[in-house]
Short mmCIF file of C-alpha atoms and ligand atoms in Angstrom, two decimals:
data_model
loop_
_atom_site.label_atom_id
_atom_site.label_comp_id
_atom_site.label_asym_id
_atom_site.label_seq_id
_atom_site.Cartn_x
_atom_site.Cartn_y
_atom_site.Cartn_z
CA MET A 103 20.70 19.24 -22.48
CA ALA A 104 20.41 16.22 -24.63
CA LYS A 105 18.08 13.41 -23.48
CA LYS A 106 19.54 10.36 -22.98
CA ASN A 107 17.99 6.91 -23.33
CA ILE A 108 18.40 4.96 -20.25
CA GLY A 109 16.73 1.91 -21.00
CA LYS A 110 13.46 0.28 -20.25
CA ASP A 111 13.69 -0.36 -16.38
CA PHE A 112 11.60 2.03 -15.14
CA ASN A 113 10.43 3.08 -11.63
CA ILE A 114 7.38 5.39 -10.58
CA TYR A 115 8.65 8.52 -8.72
CA PRO A 116 7.77 8.33 -5.57
CA MET A 117 5.92 5.16 -4.63
CA PRO A 118 3.66 4.78 -1.76
CA VAL A 119 4.44 2.45 0.90
CA VAL A 120 1.67 0.39 2.55
CA ILE A 121 1.41 -3.05 4.54
CA VAL A 122 -0.99 -5.66 2.92
CA GLY A 123 -2.66 -8.33 5.13
CA SER A 124 -4.15 -11.24 4.27
CA VAL A 125 -5.13 -14.46 6.00
CA VAL A 126 -3.00 -17.58 4.75
CA ASP A 127 -3.77 -21.00 5.98
CA GLY A 128 -5.86 -19.49 8.52
CA LYS A 129 -2.93 -17.03 9.73
CA PRO A 130 -2.94 -13.45 9.73
CA ASN A 131 0.06 -12.27 7.63
CA PHE A 132 1.62 -9.09 6.52
CA MET A 133 3.82 -7.81 3.63
CA THR A 134 4.96 -4.32 2.51
CA ALA A 135 3.97 -3.36 -0.90
CA ALA A 136 4.76 -0.18 -3.08
CA TRP A 137 3.21 -0.84 -6.20
CA VAL A 138 -0.66 0.14 -5.19
CA THR A 139 -3.03 2.66 -6.38
CA LYS A 140 -6.55 3.95 -6.70
CA LEU A 141 -8.44 2.55 -9.67
CA ASN A 142 -12.35 3.79 -9.46
CA SER A 143 -14.28 6.13 -7.34
CA ASP A 144 -17.85 4.22 -7.78
CA PRO A 145 -17.54 1.60 -6.44
CA PRO A 146 -14.14 2.52 -4.82
CA LEU A 147 -11.52 0.27 -6.17
CA VAL A 148 -7.99 -0.41 -5.38
CA GLY A 149 -5.27 -2.36 -7.03
CA VAL A 150 -2.08 -3.87 -5.58
CA SER A 151 0.49 -6.07 -7.66
CA LEU A 152 2.17 -8.41 -5.71
CA GLY A 153 4.55 -11.31 -6.96
CA ASN A 154 2.55 -14.28 -7.20
CA LYS A 155 4.92 -16.31 -4.97
CA GLN A 156 4.64 -13.99 -1.87
CA HIS A 157 2.62 -15.54 0.98
CA THR A 158 0.07 -12.50 1.29
CA ALA A 159 -0.74 -13.12 -2.39
CA LYS A 160 -1.55 -16.67 -1.38
CA GLY A 161 -3.91 -15.86 1.45
CA ILE A 162 -5.81 -13.13 -0.97
CA ARG A 163 -6.29 -16.04 -3.40
CA GLN A 164 -7.55 -18.47 -0.56
CA ASN A 165 -10.02 -15.78 0.99
CA GLY A 166 -10.64 -12.79 -1.47
CA GLU A 167 -10.10 -10.45 1.10
CA PHE A 168 -7.33 -8.12 2.31
CA GLY A 169 -6.16 -5.29 4.08
CA ILE A 170 -4.20 -2.25 3.26
CA SER A 171 -2.67 -0.05 6.07
CA PHE A 172 -0.49 2.93 5.61
CA PRO A 173 1.89 3.70 7.83
CA SER A 174 3.37 7.22 9.25
CA VAL A 175 6.76 7.71 9.24
CA ASP A 176 6.72 6.32 12.71
CA GLN A 177 6.09 2.81 11.48
CA ALA A 178 8.81 2.82 8.88
CA VAL A 179 10.92 0.39 10.78
CA LEU A 180 7.64 -2.12 11.04
CA ALA A 181 6.93 -1.63 7.44
CA ASP A 182 10.47 -2.21 6.45
CA TYR A 183 10.46 -5.37 8.38
CA CYS A 184 7.22 -6.81 6.90
CA GLY A 185 9.19 -6.30 3.35
CA LEU A 186 12.34 -8.26 4.55
CA VAL A 187 10.86 -11.61 5.59
CA HIS A 188 8.34 -14.03 3.73
CA GLY A 189 5.57 -15.10 6.37
CA TYR A 190 6.34 -18.82 5.60
CA ASP A 191 9.64 -18.17 7.16
CA GLU A 192 8.77 -15.90 10.10
CA ASN A 193 5.75 -15.07 12.01
CA LYS A 194 5.39 -10.93 11.38
CA ALA A 195 2.15 -10.93 12.78
CA GLU A 196 3.66 -11.20 16.23
CA HIS A 197 4.96 -7.72 15.76
CA VAL A 198 1.77 -6.30 14.79
CA GLU A 199 -1.43 -5.17 16.49
CA ILE A 200 -4.02 -6.56 14.64
CA PHE A 201 -7.13 -5.31 14.02
CA ALA A 202 -10.17 -6.20 11.94
CA GLY A 203 -13.19 -4.33 10.44
CA ALA A 204 -16.45 -5.83 8.92
CA LEU A 205 -14.36 -8.56 6.86
CA GLU A 206 -13.27 -11.97 8.25
CA PHE A 207 -9.98 -12.20 6.32
CA ALA A 208 -8.80 -8.50 5.83
CA PRO A 209 -6.36 -7.77 8.55
CA MET A 210 -5.05 -4.46 9.16
CA VAL A 211 -2.02 -2.73 11.30
CA TRP A 212 -3.50 -1.10 14.28
CA GLU A 213 -0.26 1.07 14.46
CA CYS A 214 -0.96 2.61 11.45
CA PRO A 215 -3.28 5.28 11.40
CA LEU A 216 -4.96 4.55 8.32
CA SER A 217 -6.35 1.61 6.92
CA MET A 218 -8.83 0.20 4.55
CA GLU A 219 -10.41 -3.51 3.94
CA CYS A 220 -10.95 -4.75 0.57
CA LYS A 221 -13.15 -7.54 -1.23
CA LEU A 222 -11.39 -9.09 -4.08
CA THR A 223 -13.33 -8.55 -7.28
CA GLN A 224 -10.63 -9.38 -10.11
CA THR A 225 -7.21 -10.74 -10.48
CA VAL A 226 -4.87 -9.99 -13.26
CA GLU A 227 -2.47 -12.92 -13.47
CA LEU A 228 0.79 -11.05 -15.09
CA PRO A 229 3.87 -12.80 -15.96
CA HIS A 230 5.43 -12.58 -12.45
CA ASP A 231 3.07 -10.51 -10.33
CA HIS A 232 -0.80 -10.90 -9.57
CA PHE A 233 -2.76 -7.34 -9.89
CA PHE A 234 -5.08 -7.66 -7.12
CA ILE A 235 -7.97 -5.25 -7.55
CA GLY A 236 -10.07 -4.93 -4.64
CA GLU A 237 -13.40 -2.92 -3.67
CA VAL A 238 -12.89 -0.71 -0.56
CA THR A 239 -15.75 -1.49 1.81
CA SER A 240 -14.58 0.72 4.77
CA VAL A 241 -11.71 2.83 5.49
CA TYR A 242 -10.60 3.41 9.45
CA ALA A 243 -8.62 6.35 10.34
CA SER A 244 -7.21 7.30 13.89
CA GLU A 245 -8.79 10.56 15.17
CA ALA A 246 -5.68 11.96 15.53
CA ILE A 247 -4.60 12.46 11.93
CA LEU A 248 -8.28 13.69 11.03
CA SER A 249 -9.20 17.60 10.62
CA GLU A 250 -12.60 18.35 9.98
CA GLY A 251 -13.66 14.48 9.63
CA SER A 252 -10.96 14.01 6.40
CA VAL A 253 -7.75 12.58 6.41
CA ASP A 254 -5.05 15.39 6.87
CA ALA A 255 -1.83 14.53 4.96
CA ALA A 256 0.33 16.57 7.32
CA LYS A 257 -1.00 14.76 10.28
CA LEU A 258 -1.24 11.18 8.61
CA ARG A 259 3.02 11.86 7.97
CA PRO A 260 3.00 9.10 5.17
CA PHE A 261 6.51 8.29 3.57
CA THR A 262 7.38 7.33 0.37
CA LEU A 263 9.94 4.94 -1.52
CA THR A 264 12.35 5.71 -4.78
CA MET A 265 14.44 3.49 -6.79
CA PRO A 266 17.16 3.24 -7.42
CA GLY A 267 18.56 3.85 -3.98
CA ASN A 268 16.07 1.93 -1.83
CA THR A 269 15.62 5.38 0.10
CA TYR A 270 12.21 5.93 2.29
CA TRP A 271 11.48 9.86 2.08
CA ALA A 272 8.96 11.79 4.34
CA LEU A 273 6.71 14.50 2.64
CA GLY A 274 8.21 17.60 1.83
CA GLU A 275 7.51 21.10 1.06
CA ARG A 276 4.16 21.66 0.23
CA ILE A 277 4.31 23.43 -3.10
CA GLY A 278 0.51 24.76 -4.15
CA GLU A 279 -3.07 24.11 -4.37
CA ALA A 280 -3.75 21.04 -6.87
CA TRP A 281 -6.34 22.24 -9.64
CA SER A 282 -5.66 25.55 -9.01
CA ILE A 283 -1.98 26.80 -9.65
CA GLY A 284 -2.04 25.66 -13.13
CA LYS A 285 -4.65 28.47 -14.03
CA VAL A 286 -1.93 30.67 -14.68
CA LEU A 287 -1.52 29.26 -18.24
CA LEU A 288 -5.22 29.03 -19.05
CA LYS A 289 -6.13 31.01 -22.27
CA SER A 290 -9.15 32.98 -20.66
C1 LIG B 783 9.46 -0.65 0.38
C2 LIG B 783 9.13 -2.08 0.30
C3 LIG B 783 8.27 -2.21 -0.89
C4 LIG B 783 7.65 -3.49 -1.52
N1 LIG B 783 7.07 -3.58 -2.62
C5 LIG B 783 6.43 -4.64 -3.10
C6 LIG B 783 5.52 -4.78 -4.08
O1 LIG B 783 4.83 -3.82 -4.47
N2 LIG B 783 4.83 -5.86 -4.42
C7 LIG B 783 5.73 -6.89 -4.20
O2 LIG B 783 5.28 -8.17 -4.41
N3 LIG B 783 6.52 -7.20 -3.01
C8 LIG B 783 7.09 -5.82 -2.81
N4 LIG B 783 8.08 -5.97 -1.69
C9 LIG B 783 8.75 -6.97 -1.22
C10 LIG B 783 7.76 -8.04 -0.27
O3 LIG B 783 7.40 -6.88 0.73
C11 LIG B 783 8.68 -9.06 0.60
O4 LIG B 783 9.09 -9.77 -0.53
C12 LIG B 783 8.10 -9.60 1.65
O5 LIG B 783 8.53 -10.21 2.22
C13 LIG B 783 6.90 -10.58 1.17
O6 LIG B 783 6.29 -11.41 2.31
P1 LIG B 783 5.36 -12.47 2.21
O7 LIG B 783 5.87 -13.33 1.37
O8 LIG B 783 4.90 -12.51 3.54
O9 LIG B 783 4.03 -11.93 1.75
C14 LIG B 783 8.41 -4.36 -1.20
C15 LIG B 783 9.49 -4.11 0.09
C16 LIG B 783 9.73 -3.10 0.53
C17 LIG B 783 10.74 -3.07 1.74
#
């Protein structure tokens, strides 16, 4: 079958869904983000790309710290809400039980089973978005999502976003072991 050039408007399939927290003008604020990725193992770095006008982005620029919380499917409504309205219009923190780790300006969402606090190390100013790179200083997990001390994805029950179509999806079936099933194609 032929390949069709469908232009240059692209998406990543699927995208993670997280809630980013920062303190803006002294008040905690939360927004949903899908443009987030792990960047470096040591030191552990994470990157999140936020529109430079986002209220949360203002807080990160002000204080150099932010939190990232991973909702499970049980927090899908809360996550969607945090992506619907701006913190300068509505106090989203009213709907969130906030918890703090060691950092002063990295608010995290207690309801989310997995969170991390980050210290800003670098900001890449793109034409529309600011890509914030943070060093992860601590990760906090609810005991209920751990198996033998590590995060168990089946217990975390994260969900993803696909676009176009603006749809959330729970994890699907397990298809095999990573760094393993491809071995059938090795020459020796
Ligand atoms: C599922 C989802 C993913 C989103 N991902 C991003 C993102 O990666 N970057 C971004 O700037 N906005 C993203 N948004 C939009 C912001 O969450 C939204 O504009 C929010 O109101 C910003 O809040 P704030 O101004 O209080 O920071 C997303 C929204 C949703 C619902």
